[in-house]
Coordinates of C-alpha atoms in Angstrom, one line a residue:
Chain A
L1 CA 33.3 7.4 -15.2
A2 CA 32.3 10.1 -17.3
E3 CA 35.9 11.4 -17.2
W4 CA 37.4 8.3 -17.9
S5 CA 35.4 7.6 -21.2
R6 CA 36.3 11.1 -22.2
E7 CA 40.0 10.5 -23.0
P8 CA 40.1 8.5 -25.9
F9 CA 38.1 11.3 -27.6
I10 CA 41.1 13.8 -26.6
A11 CA 43.7 11.7 -27.3
A12 CA 43.1 10.4 -31.1
S13 CA 43.1 7.2 -31.9
P14 CA 46.6 6.3 -33.2
S15 CA 48.4 8.0 -30.4
R16 CA 46.2 6.1 -28.1
W17 CA 48.9 3.2 -28.1
E18 CA 51.2 6.0 -27.0
L19 CA 49.8 6.5 -24.0
A20 CA 51.3 5.8 -20.4
P21 CA 50.1 2.0 -19.7
T22 CA 47.5 2.8 -16.9
A23 CA 45.9 5.4 -19.0
R24 CA 45.8 3.0 -21.8
I25 CA 43.7 0.3 -19.9
R26 CA 41.6 3.5 -18.3
S27 CA 40.6 4.5 -21.6
T28 CA 40.2 0.8 -22.6
I29 CA 37.5 0.5 -19.8
G30 CA 36.1 3.9 -20.2
L31 CA 35.5 2.8 -23.9
T32 CA 34.0 -0.4 -23.4
L33 CA 31.4 0.6 -20.9
R34 CA 31.0 4.1 -22.8
Y35 CA 29.6 1.7 -25.8
F36 CA 28.1 -1.1 -24.2
P37 CA 24.7 0.2 -23.0
R38 CA 24.2 2.0 -26.6
W39 CA 25.0 -1.7 -27.8
V40 CA 22.5 -3.8 -25.8
S41 CA 19.9 -1.7 -26.2
Q42 CA 18.3 0.4 -29.0
R43 CA 21.1 0.4 -31.0
G44 CA 21.7 4.1 -32.6
K45 CA 19.0 5.7 -30.9
I46 CA 20.8 7.3 -28.1
H47 CA 23.6 10.1 -28.6
P48 CA 27.2 8.8 -27.2
L49 CA 27.3 11.6 -24.7
E50 CA 24.3 10.6 -22.9
T51 CA 25.3 7.1 -22.3
G52 CA 27.4 8.3 -18.9
D53 CA 23.8 9.5 -17.8
R54 CA 22.6 6.1 -18.9
L55 CA 25.0 4.3 -16.8
W56 CA 24.9 6.6 -13.8
G57 CA 20.8 6.3 -13.9
L58 CA 21.3 2.3 -14.2
A59 CA 23.7 2.7 -11.0
L60 CA 21.5 4.6 -9.0
S61 CA 18.1 2.1 -9.3
L62 CA 20.7 -1.3 -9.0
P63 CA 20.1 -1.4 -5.7
L64 CA 16.2 -1.2 -5.5
T65 CA 16.0 -3.0 -8.4
A66 CA 18.4 -6.7 -7.1
F67 CA 16.2 -5.7 -3.9
L68 CA 12.9 -6.3 -5.2
V69 CA 14.3 -8.9 -7.8
V70 CA 15.7 -11.1 -4.6
F71 CA 12.9 -10.4 -1.9
F72 CA 9.8 -10.1 -4.0
V73 CA 10.3 -11.3 -7.9
L74 CA 11.7 -14.2 -6.8
P75 CA 9.4 -15.9 -3.8
L76 CA 6.4 -15.0 -6.2
L77 CA 8.1 -18.0 -8.3
F78 CA 8.8 -19.6 -5.3
V79 CA 4.6 -20.4 -5.3
V80 CA 4.5 -21.2 -8.5
V81 CA 7.3 -23.8 -7.8
F82 CA 5.6 -25.5 -4.7
A83 CA 2.0 -25.2 -6.1
F84 CA 3.2 -27.4 -9.3
G85 CA 4.9 -29.8 -6.2
G86 CA 8.8 -28.4 -6.9
Y87 CA 9.3 -29.0 -3.4
D88 CA 7.3 -30.8 -0.5
A89 CA 5.9 -30.1 2.7
T90 CA 9.0 -30.0 4.5
Y91 CA 10.8 -27.4 1.8
R92 CA 12.9 -29.7 0.0
P93 CA 12.9 -29.8 -4.0
T94 CA 11.3 -33.0 -5.0
G95 CA 13.0 -32.8 -8.4
R96 CA 9.8 -32.8 -10.2
F97 CA 6.2 -31.2 -11.2
H98 CA 2.5 -32.2 -10.7
L99 CA -0.9 -31.6 -10.0
Q100 CA -1.8 -33.0 -6.8
Y101 CA -2.1 -29.8 -5.2
F102 CA -4.1 -28.3 -7.4
A103 CA -6.2 -31.7 -7.4
D104 CA -6.5 -30.9 -3.5
V105 CA -7.7 -27.8 -3.5
W106 CA -10.0 -28.5 -6.1
S107 CA -11.8 -31.0 -4.1
S108 CA -12.3 -29.1 -1.0
A109 CA -15.4 -26.6 -2.5
I110 CA -13.3 -23.9 -4.1
G111 CA -16.0 -23.1 -6.2
T112 CA -18.2 -21.8 -3.1
L113 CA -15.2 -20.4 -1.7
F114 CA -14.4 -18.5 -4.2
L115 CA -17.7 -17.3 -5.3
R116 CA -18.1 -16.4 -1.1
T117 CA -15.0 -14.1 -1.9
A118 CA -16.0 -12.6 -4.5
Y119 CA -19.5 -11.9 -3.2
V120 CA -17.9 -10.2 -0.3
A121 CA -15.6 -7.7 -2.0
S122 CA -18.1 -6.9 -4.7
G123 CA -20.7 -5.7 -2.2
A124 CA -17.8 -3.9 0.1
T125 CA -16.8 -2.3 -3.6
L126 CA -20.4 -1.3 -4.1
L127 CA -21.1 0.0 -0.7
S128 CA -18.3 2.1 -0.7
F129 CA -18.8 3.1 -3.9
V130 CA -22.0 4.2 -3.2
L131 CA -21.5 5.7 1.0
S132 CA -18.4 7.5 -0.9
Y133 CA -19.5 9.2 -4.1
P134 CA -21.4 12.2 -2.4
A135 CA -18.8 12.9 -0.1
A136 CA -15.9 13.0 -2.7
Y137 CA -18.2 15.1 -5.0
Y138 CA -19.0 17.3 -2.4
V139 CA -15.7 18.0 -1.3
A140 CA -14.4 18.6 -4.6
Q141 CA -17.1 21.5 -5.2
L142 CA -15.5 23.5 -2.2
P143 CA -13.5 26.2 -2.4
R144 CA -9.9 25.3 -2.3
E145 CA -8.8 26.2 1.3
R146 CA -11.8 24.2 2.7
R147 CA -11.3 21.6 0.3
E148 CA -7.6 20.7 1.8
F149 CA -8.6 20.4 5.1
F150 CA -11.0 17.7 3.8
V151 CA -8.8 15.8 1.7
M152 CA -6.7 15.4 4.8
L153 CA -9.4 14.2 6.4
L154 CA -9.8 11.4 4.0
I155 CA -6.2 10.7 3.9
I156 CA -5.5 10.3 7.6
P157 CA -8.1 7.2 8.1
F158 CA -5.8 5.8 5.4
W159 CA -2.8 5.7 7.3
T160 CA -4.4 4.7 10.7
S161 CA -4.2 1.0 11.0
F162 CA -6.8 -1.2 9.6
L163 CA -6.8 -3.7 12.3
L164 CA -7.6 -1.2 14.7
R165 CA -10.6 0.5 12.9
T166 CA -12.2 -3.1 12.6
Y167 CA -11.0 -3.6 16.5
A168 CA -13.0 -0.4 16.8
L169 CA -16.0 -1.6 14.8
R170 CA -16.0 -4.5 17.0
T171 CA -16.4 -2.5 20.4
I172 CA -19.3 0.0 19.1
F173 CA -21.3 -3.2 17.2
D174 CA -20.7 -6.4 19.3
S175 CA -23.9 -7.8 20.2
D176 CA -22.8 -6.7 23.9
G177 CA -21.0 -3.8 22.0
L178 CA -22.0 0.2 22.5
A179 CA -24.9 0.3 20.2
N180 CA -26.7 -2.5 21.6
A181 CA -26.3 -0.5 24.9
I182 CA -27.6 2.9 23.8
L183 CA -30.7 1.5 21.9
Q184 CA -31.2 -0.9 25.0
A185 CA -30.9 2.7 27.4
L186 CA -33.2 5.0 25.1
S187 CA -35.3 1.8 25.4
L188 CA -36.1 1.5 21.4
S189 CA -35.2 -2.1 21.2
Q190 CA -34.2 -4.6 24.3
E191 CA -33.4 -7.4 21.9
P192 CA -29.8 -6.9 20.5
V193 CA -30.1 -5.2 17.2
F194 CA -26.6 -5.4 16.2
D195 CA -23.8 -8.2 15.8
T196 CA -20.8 -9.3 14.4
G197 CA -19.2 -12.7 13.5
N198 CA -21.3 -13.2 10.3
L199 CA -21.1 -12.6 6.5
A200 CA -22.5 -9.1 6.6
S201 CA -20.4 -7.7 9.1
V202 CA -17.2 -8.9 7.2
I203 CA -19.1 -6.8 4.4
W204 CA -19.3 -3.8 6.2
A205 CA -16.5 -3.3 8.3
E206 CA -14.3 -4.0 5.0
T207 CA -16.6 -1.2 3.6
Y208 CA -16.1 0.9 6.8
T209 CA -12.3 0.1 6.6
F210 CA -11.4 0.8 2.7
M211 CA -13.3 3.4 2.4
P212 CA -10.3 5.9 1.6
F213 CA -9.1 3.8 -1.2
M214 CA -12.8 4.5 -3.1
A215 CA -13.0 7.9 -2.0
L216 CA -9.5 9.8 -2.8
P217 CA -9.5 8.3 -6.3
L218 CA -12.9 9.4 -7.0
Y219 CA -12.3 12.7 -5.4
A220 CA -8.9 13.2 -7.5
N221 CA -10.9 12.4 -10.7
L222 CA -13.9 14.8 -9.9
E223 CA -11.8 17.9 -8.7
K224 CA -10.8 18.1 -12.3
L225 CA -14.6 17.8 -13.6
N226 CA -15.2 21.1 -16.1
R227 CA -18.2 23.0 -13.8
A228 CA -18.8 24.7 -17.6
M229 CA -20.1 20.9 -18.6
L230 CA -22.6 21.3 -15.7
E231 CA -24.0 24.6 -16.9
A232 CA -24.1 23.9 -20.2
S233 CA -26.4 21.3 -18.9
Y234 CA -28.5 22.8 -16.7
V235 CA -29.1 25.6 -19.7
L236 CA -29.7 23.0 -22.1
G237 CA -32.7 21.8 -19.9
A238 CA -31.7 18.5 -18.2
G239 CA -32.7 18.1 -14.5
R240 CA -30.1 17.4 -11.7
L241 CA -30.8 13.8 -11.8
R242 CA -30.2 13.8 -15.2
T243 CA -27.2 15.9 -15.6
F244 CA -25.3 13.9 -13.1
L245 CA -26.0 10.2 -14.8
R246 CA -25.4 11.8 -18.3
I247 CA -22.5 14.5 -17.2
V248 CA -21.2 14.0 -13.7
L249 CA -20.8 10.1 -13.5
P250 CA -19.6 9.4 -17.4
L251 CA -17.2 11.7 -16.7
S252 CA -16.3 10.6 -13.4
M253 CA -15.6 7.0 -14.7
P254 CA -11.8 6.8 -14.4
G255 CA -11.7 7.3 -10.7
V256 CA -14.7 4.7 -9.8
L257 CA -12.6 2.7 -12.5
A258 CA -9.2 3.0 -10.2
G259 CA -11.3 3.2 -6.7
G260 CA -13.2 0.3 -7.4
L261 CA -10.3 -2.3 -8.5
L262 CA -8.3 -0.9 -5.6
V263 CA -10.9 -1.6 -2.8
F264 CA -12.0 -5.2 -4.8
I265 CA -8.6 -6.3 -5.1
I266 CA -7.6 -5.3 -1.3
A267 CA -11.0 -7.0 -0.4
M268 CA -10.7 -10.2 -2.4
G269 CA -7.4 -10.8 -0.5
E270 CA -8.0 -10.1 2.9
L271 CA -7.5 -11.9 6.2
V272 CA -7.5 -10.2 9.1
I273 CA -11.1 -8.4 8.9
P274 CA -12.7 -11.6 8.6
L275 CA -10.9 -13.2 11.3
L276 CA -11.8 -10.0 13.4
V277 CA -15.3 -10.1 12.8
G278 CA -16.6 -13.0 10.8
G279 CA -17.3 -15.8 12.8
V280 CA -17.3 -19.2 11.6
E281 CA -19.4 -18.3 8.5
G282 CA -17.4 -15.3 7.4
Q283 CA -14.2 -16.7 8.0
F284 CA -14.6 -19.1 5.0
L285 CA -12.8 -16.7 2.6
V286 CA -9.8 -17.4 -0.2
G287 CA -7.2 -15.1 2.2
N288 CA -7.9 -17.2 5.2
A289 CA -7.8 -20.8 3.4
I290 CA -4.3 -19.3 2.1
Y291 CA -3.5 -18.8 5.5
E292 CA -4.9 -21.7 7.2
R293 CA -2.9 -23.7 4.9
S294 CA 0.5 -22.0 4.4
G295 CA 2.0 -23.9 7.5
Q296 CA 1.4 -27.5 7.3
Q297 CA 0.5 -27.4 3.4
P298 CA 2.6 -24.8 1.8
G299 CA 2.4 -26.9 -1.7
Q300 CA -1.5 -26.5 -1.3
A301 CA -1.5 -23.0 0.1
S302 CA 0.8 -22.0 -3.0
A303 CA -1.6 -23.2 -5.5
L304 CA -4.4 -21.7 -3.7
G305 CA -2.3 -18.9 -4.3
L306 CA -2.1 -19.1 -7.6
L307 CA -5.8 -20.3 -8.4
F308 CA -6.6 -16.7 -6.4
M309 CA -4.0 -14.3 -8.8
V310 CA -5.2 -15.7 -11.8
V311 CA -8.9 -15.3 -10.9
V312 CA -8.1 -11.7 -9.2
F313 CA -6.3 -10.2 -12.0
G314 CA -8.6 -12.0 -14.8
I315 CA -11.5 -10.4 -13.2
A316 CA -9.6 -6.9 -12.9
Y317 CA -8.7 -7.4 -16.7
V318 CA -12.1 -7.8 -17.7
Y319 CA -13.2 -5.5 -15.3
V320 CA -11.0 -2.8 -16.8
R321 CA -11.6 -3.4 -20.5
V322 CA -15.7 -3.4 -20.3
V323 CA -15.9 -0.9 -17.9
G324 CA -12.9 1.3 -19.3
R325 CA -13.8 1.0 -22.7
G326 CA -17.3 2.0 -22.2
G327 CA -18.8 -1.2 -22.2
I328 CA -20.5 0.1 -19.6
R329 CA -23.4 3.3 -21.1
F330 CA -25.1 5.4 -18.4
Chain B
L1 CA -31.7 23.1 -5.2
K2 CA -31.1 24.6 -1.8
L3 CA -33.1 21.5 -0.2
G4 CA -31.0 19.4 -1.9
H5 CA -27.5 20.8 -1.5
A6 CA -28.7 20.8 2.6
V7 CA -29.2 16.9 2.6
L8 CA -25.7 16.5 0.5
A9 CA -23.9 18.5 3.0
G10 CA -25.9 17.0 5.8
Y11 CA -24.6 13.5 4.4
V12 CA -21.4 14.6 4.6
A13 CA -21.4 15.8 8.3
V14 CA -22.5 12.4 9.0
F15 CA -19.8 10.8 6.6
F16 CA -16.7 12.1 8.4
V17 CA -17.9 11.6 11.5
A18 CA -18.6 8.6 11.3
L19 CA -15.0 7.6 9.4
Y20 CA -13.4 8.8 13.1
T21 CA -16.5 7.8 15.5
P22 CA -14.8 4.3 16.0
I23 CA -11.4 5.2 16.7
G24 CA -13.0 8.3 19.2
V25 CA -15.0 5.6 21.0
L26 CA -11.8 3.5 21.9
T27 CA -10.2 6.0 23.0
V28 CA -12.6 6.9 25.6
L29 CA -13.3 3.7 26.6
S30 CA -9.6 3.0 27.2
F31 CA -10.2 5.5 29.9
N32 CA -12.6 3.5 31.7
A33 CA -11.8 2.8 35.4
G34 CA -13.8 -0.7 35.2
R35 CA -13.0 -3.9 33.5
S36 CA -16.6 -3.9 31.0
A37 CA -15.4 -2.5 27.4
T38 CA -19.1 -1.1 27.3
D39 CA -20.7 0.3 31.0
W40 CA -18.8 3.8 32.1
E41 CA -17.3 3.5 35.8
G42 CA -15.3 6.5 35.9
F43 CA -11.8 8.3 34.6
S44 CA -8.7 6.2 35.0
T45 CA -5.2 5.9 33.2
R46 CA -4.6 2.3 35.3
W47 CA -5.4 0.5 31.7
F48 CA -2.5 2.7 29.9
E49 CA -0.3 2.1 33.2
S50 CA -0.6 -1.8 32.9
V51 CA 0.1 -1.3 29.2
V52 CA 3.7 0.5 30.1
S53 CA 4.6 -1.5 32.6
D54 CA 4.1 -5.4 31.5
V55 CA 6.4 -6.5 29.6
R56 CA 4.2 -8.2 27.3
Y57 CA 3.1 -5.2 25.5
T58 CA 6.8 -3.4 25.9
A59 CA 8.8 -5.9 24.4
P60 CA 6.6 -6.0 21.3
F61 CA 6.3 -2.1 21.4
W62 CA 9.9 -1.9 21.2
N63 CA 10.3 -5.0 18.5
S64 CA 8.0 -2.5 16.7
I65 CA 9.5 0.5 16.5
V66 CA 13.0 -1.1 16.2
I67 CA 11.3 -3.0 12.8
G68 CA 9.8 0.5 11.7
I69 CA 12.9 2.2 12.4
L70 CA 15.2 0.2 10.0
T71 CA 12.2 -0.7 7.7
T72 CA 12.3 3.4 7.3
L73 CA 15.8 3.6 6.4
L74 CA 16.1 0.9 4.0
A75 CA 13.4 1.9 2.4
V76 CA 14.6 5.6 2.3
V77 CA 18.1 4.7 1.1
L78 CA 16.9 2.3 -1.6
G79 CA 13.7 4.2 -2.5
T80 CA 15.6 7.6 -2.7
L81 CA 18.3 6.3 -5.5
A82 CA 16.0 4.3 -7.5
G83 CA 13.1 6.9 -7.3
I84 CA 15.8 10.0 -8.5
A85 CA 16.8 7.4 -11.3
I86 CA 13.3 6.5 -12.6
A87 CA 12.6 10.0 -12.8
R88 CA 15.5 11.5 -15.0
R89 CA 15.0 8.6 -17.8
P90 CA 13.2 9.3 -20.7
P91 CA 10.1 7.2 -21.2
G92 CA 10.5 3.8 -22.5
R93 CA 10.7 0.2 -22.6
L94 CA 13.1 -0.1 -19.5
S95 CA 11.1 2.8 -17.3
F96 CA 8.0 1.0 -17.8
A97 CA 9.4 -2.4 -16.3
W98 CA 10.9 -0.2 -13.5
D99 CA 7.5 1.5 -12.8
A100 CA 5.9 -1.9 -12.7
L101 CA 8.4 -3.6 -10.5
I102 CA 7.7 -0.5 -7.9
L103 CA 3.9 -0.6 -8.3
M104 CA 3.5 -4.6 -8.1
P105 CA 4.1 -5.0 -4.4
L106 CA 1.1 -2.4 -3.4
V107 CA -0.9 -4.2 -6.0
I108 CA -0.8 -8.1 -5.4
P109 CA -2.7 -8.8 -2.1
E110 CA -0.8 -9.4 0.8
I111 CA -1.6 -12.6 1.8
I112 CA 0.5 -14.0 -1.7
E113 CA 3.3 -11.9 -1.1
A114 CA 3.4 -13.2 2.9
L115 CA 3.2 -16.6 1.6
S116 CA 6.0 -16.1 -0.9
I117 CA 8.5 -14.8 1.3
Q118 CA 7.4 -17.5 4.0
L119 CA 8.5 -20.1 1.3
F120 CA 11.5 -18.5 0.3
Y121 CA 13.0 -17.8 3.7
K122 CA 12.2 -21.6 4.8
V123 CA 14.0 -22.7 1.3
A124 CA 17.0 -20.1 1.4
G125 CA 17.2 -21.1 5.3
I126 CA 16.7 -17.5 6.6
P127 CA 15.4 -17.5 10.4
N128 CA 12.3 -15.5 11.1
G129 CA 13.5 -12.4 13.2
V130 CA 13.8 -9.3 13.4
L131 CA 15.7 -8.5 10.4
A132 CA 13.3 -10.8 7.6
T133 CA 10.5 -9.1 9.1
V134 CA 12.1 -5.6 7.7
I135 CA 12.8 -7.3 4.6
G136 CA 9.4 -8.4 4.4
H137 CA 8.0 -4.9 5.4
T138 CA 10.6 -2.8 3.1
V139 CA 9.4 -4.4 -0.3
F140 CA 5.9 -2.7 0.3
A141 CA 7.5 0.4 1.8
V142 CA 10.5 0.9 -0.2
S143 CA 7.6 1.6 -3.3
F144 CA 5.7 4.6 -1.3
V145 CA 9.5 6.4 -0.8
A146 CA 10.2 5.7 -4.6
L147 CA 6.7 7.0 -6.0
I148 CA 6.6 9.8 -4.1
V149 CA 10.5 10.8 -4.9
R150 CA 10.1 10.1 -8.5
A151 CA 7.1 12.2 -8.6
R152 CA 9.0 15.1 -6.8
M153 CA 11.9 15.0 -9.3
G154 CA 9.7 14.7 -12.3
D155 CA 8.2 18.1 -11.5
L156 CA 11.5 19.2 -11.2
G157 CA 13.1 18.3 -14.2
K158 CA 16.6 18.1 -14.8
A159 CA 17.8 21.7 -15.2
Y160 CA 19.2 22.0 -11.5
E161 CA 21.4 19.2 -12.2
E162 CA 22.6 20.2 -15.8
A163 CA 23.3 23.6 -14.1
S164 CA 25.1 22.2 -11.4
M165 CA 27.3 19.7 -13.6
I166 CA 28.0 22.8 -16.3
L167 CA 29.3 24.6 -13.3
G168 CA 31.5 21.9 -12.7
A169 CA 30.3 19.5 -10.1
G170 CA 31.1 16.2 -10.8
R171 CA 27.5 13.7 -10.5
I172 CA 28.4 12.3 -6.6
Q173 CA 29.3 16.3 -5.9
T174 CA 25.6 16.8 -8.2
F175 CA 23.7 14.0 -6.3
V176 CA 24.6 14.8 -2.3
R177 CA 24.6 18.6 -2.9
V178 CA 21.8 19.3 -5.3
L179 CA 19.3 16.5 -5.7
I180 CA 19.1 14.8 -2.3
P181 CA 18.4 18.9 -1.1
L182 CA 15.5 18.8 -3.5
A183 CA 14.1 15.7 -2.8
A184 CA 14.6 16.2 0.7
P185 CA 10.6 17.1 1.4
A186 CA 9.4 14.2 -0.5
I187 CA 11.9 11.8 1.1
I188 CA 11.1 13.0 4.8
A189 CA 6.9 12.3 3.4
G190 CA 8.0 8.8 2.2
A191 CA 9.8 8.2 5.0
F192 CA 7.2 9.1 7.2
L193 CA 4.6 6.3 5.1
A194 CA 7.2 3.8 5.6
F195 CA 7.4 3.7 8.7
A196 CA 3.5 4.0 9.1
A197 CA 3.1 0.8 6.5
S198 CA 5.6 -0.9 8.3
W199 CA 4.0 -0.2 12.1
D200 CA 0.8 -0.8 11.3
D201 CA 1.3 -4.0 9.2
V202 CA -0.3 -7.6 10.4
V203 CA 0.0 -10.1 7.5
K204 CA 3.5 -10.1 6.5
S205 CA 4.7 -9.5 10.4
Q206 CA 2.6 -12.7 10.8
F207 CA 4.7 -14.6 8.2
T208 CA 8.0 -13.7 9.4
T209 CA 8.1 -12.1 13.2
S210 CA 10.0 -15.0 15.8
L211 CA 7.9 -15.5 19.1
D212 CA 10.3 -12.8 20.6
S213 CA 10.1 -10.5 17.7
R214 CA 6.3 -10.3 17.7
T215 CA 5.3 -6.7 17.1
L216 CA 2.1 -4.8 18.4
P217 CA -0.5 -5.3 16.3
L218 CA 0.4 -9.0 16.3
V219 CA -0.5 -8.9 20.2
V220 CA -3.7 -6.6 19.6
F221 CA -4.3 -8.9 16.2
A222 CA -3.9 -12.5 18.4
A223 CA -6.4 -11.2 21.4
A224 CA -8.5 -9.4 19.2
A225 CA -9.2 -12.6 17.2
K226 CA -9.8 -14.8 20.6
G227 CA -12.7 -12.2 20.6
R228 CA -11.8 -10.6 24.1
I229 CA -12.7 -6.7 24.0
S230 CA -11.4 -5.2 27.1
P231 CA -10.1 -1.5 28.3
L232 CA -6.4 -2.6 28.5
L233 CA -6.3 -3.9 24.6
N234 CA -8.7 -0.3 23.9
A235 CA -5.4 1.2 25.8
L236 CA -2.8 -0.7 23.2
A237 CA -4.7 0.2 20.6
V238 CA -4.8 4.0 21.6
V239 CA -1.2 3.8 21.7
M240 CA -0.6 2.7 18.3
V241 CA -3.1 5.0 16.6
V242 CA -1.3 7.8 18.2
I243 CA 1.9 6.8 16.7
S244 CA 0.2 5.7 13.6
L245 CA -1.4 9.5 13.5
S246 CA 1.5 11.6 14.3
A247 CA 3.7 9.7 11.0
A248 CA 0.6 10.6 9.2
V249 CA 0.2 14.5 10.2
M250 CA 4.1 14.7 10.1
R251 CA 4.1 13.6 6.5
T252 CA 1.2 15.3 5.5
V253 CA 3.6 18.4 6.7
A254 CA 6.5 17.2 5.0
E255 CA 4.1 17.1 1.5
R256 CA 2.8 20.8 2.3
R257 CA 6.8 22.1 1.8
I258 CA 6.7 20.2 -1.6
G259 CA 4.2 22.1 -2.2
R260 CA 5.3 25.7 -1.3
T261 CA 9.0 25.0 -2.7

């Protein structure tokens, strides 16, 4: 393409028509393709010689863009159309829109559903923050070689199945699981202490499973922490606690923000962990409600899904605005 | 000051041990000779033998492998092309849109993605099965590949490409002989990530597999959700963990090579 579009410049305009027909067609195509992208975007800003380069870049990214538009963006639009009744439960277009599906899900204790899910998700977010912050802080101040090893230890659980990590938790903390068996063997307690199948076990399992999502951004941030700041704080007479609260924590807020957002969003939509350890009570969460309706009631599932997206990204937006802008001070 | 540091170090030790204990316990229990998931009755590999000889587990195993490999191939091709393309763009509105498009599959809750692709398949008349699952997995797997390749190529800059073209290579030749080899460690790391993501997936698979294309996680999930805990299930879980762990380790190795070159 680059070669084609170069031709007309060698053969100056008047003599272009004296070229052989094929060469003339080639140069016309070349010229069109060459100036077209410049014409559609940011007129005049790009040097003409870069347009071939731009076309090449577009060509390279076209397959993925097309793939994601067809199999990701388009399906998401279907959720919107289904939610407003554009298709019925037999997947046929209805040709009209209505709000019946929203009314259906609205009447089914939706407030409790969302509050409970938000409660579980924020519980898991807070716990994973509290539990992983010391670890991230400790690893970040190790010498480089040992740091790499610990970072690998943090990353590997990230890539082991969440399903299996949750399942493994259950073999330990079930009422007839290992933890209770050990307590009994040590005759510390004859009654089972641990049990799964309730809301608390969902929070703990999500905390455990999503911990890497919190620990890694925290670590990435704390690693860049300027040690001189700490020295300065100590020299100026602040104690360890004060230094932590006034210097370390505020400086690591971007990491806290990123990790918190990740864990919260993932925990809001989780449905596998509640199904495994939630019992009857713990399964009454938004993700599970969407899942239950997805087979027979695609319209209601889509309406719920749309509300869910609005709520999650609404919370995320407010959170980024408030915390990210320094709305919360320590 | 010393005491505080010791407490912190102790906590960190507990933290990392706790991170790995459940999987370790699972592995030990899968070698239990007895039926119980908690009482140790001697060492045995009988559960692994039943796993590898029972078609109820071998068929899903091969389904998972096939889906994982096809997903990896598709994600690597699409993600590498786009990753290289995005890295060589100056920042602007279009590259921001691409970034958003590539990050979105990782940010949107998976249940929404799974629901949306189910609606799309049903309306478009695409039947559930291996191909449907591969496409579903590729949507998120491709993001990993594209992001890693983009980061790698962004670090390198355009100098290699320009040198190659000045020395007379065409665009395609430059792409195949200069850009792809430069991106290779990132592509390999991305490939293992893509495979691991596909191998572990539950939700998308649940929505897109047919009865005879069920994957291994779905078998574990179905049994575990019914409340059954058995050494057999443990053995199955260990097989899964071993494969995803090897993918994770190989990815780390590949990523270290990026650091070195």
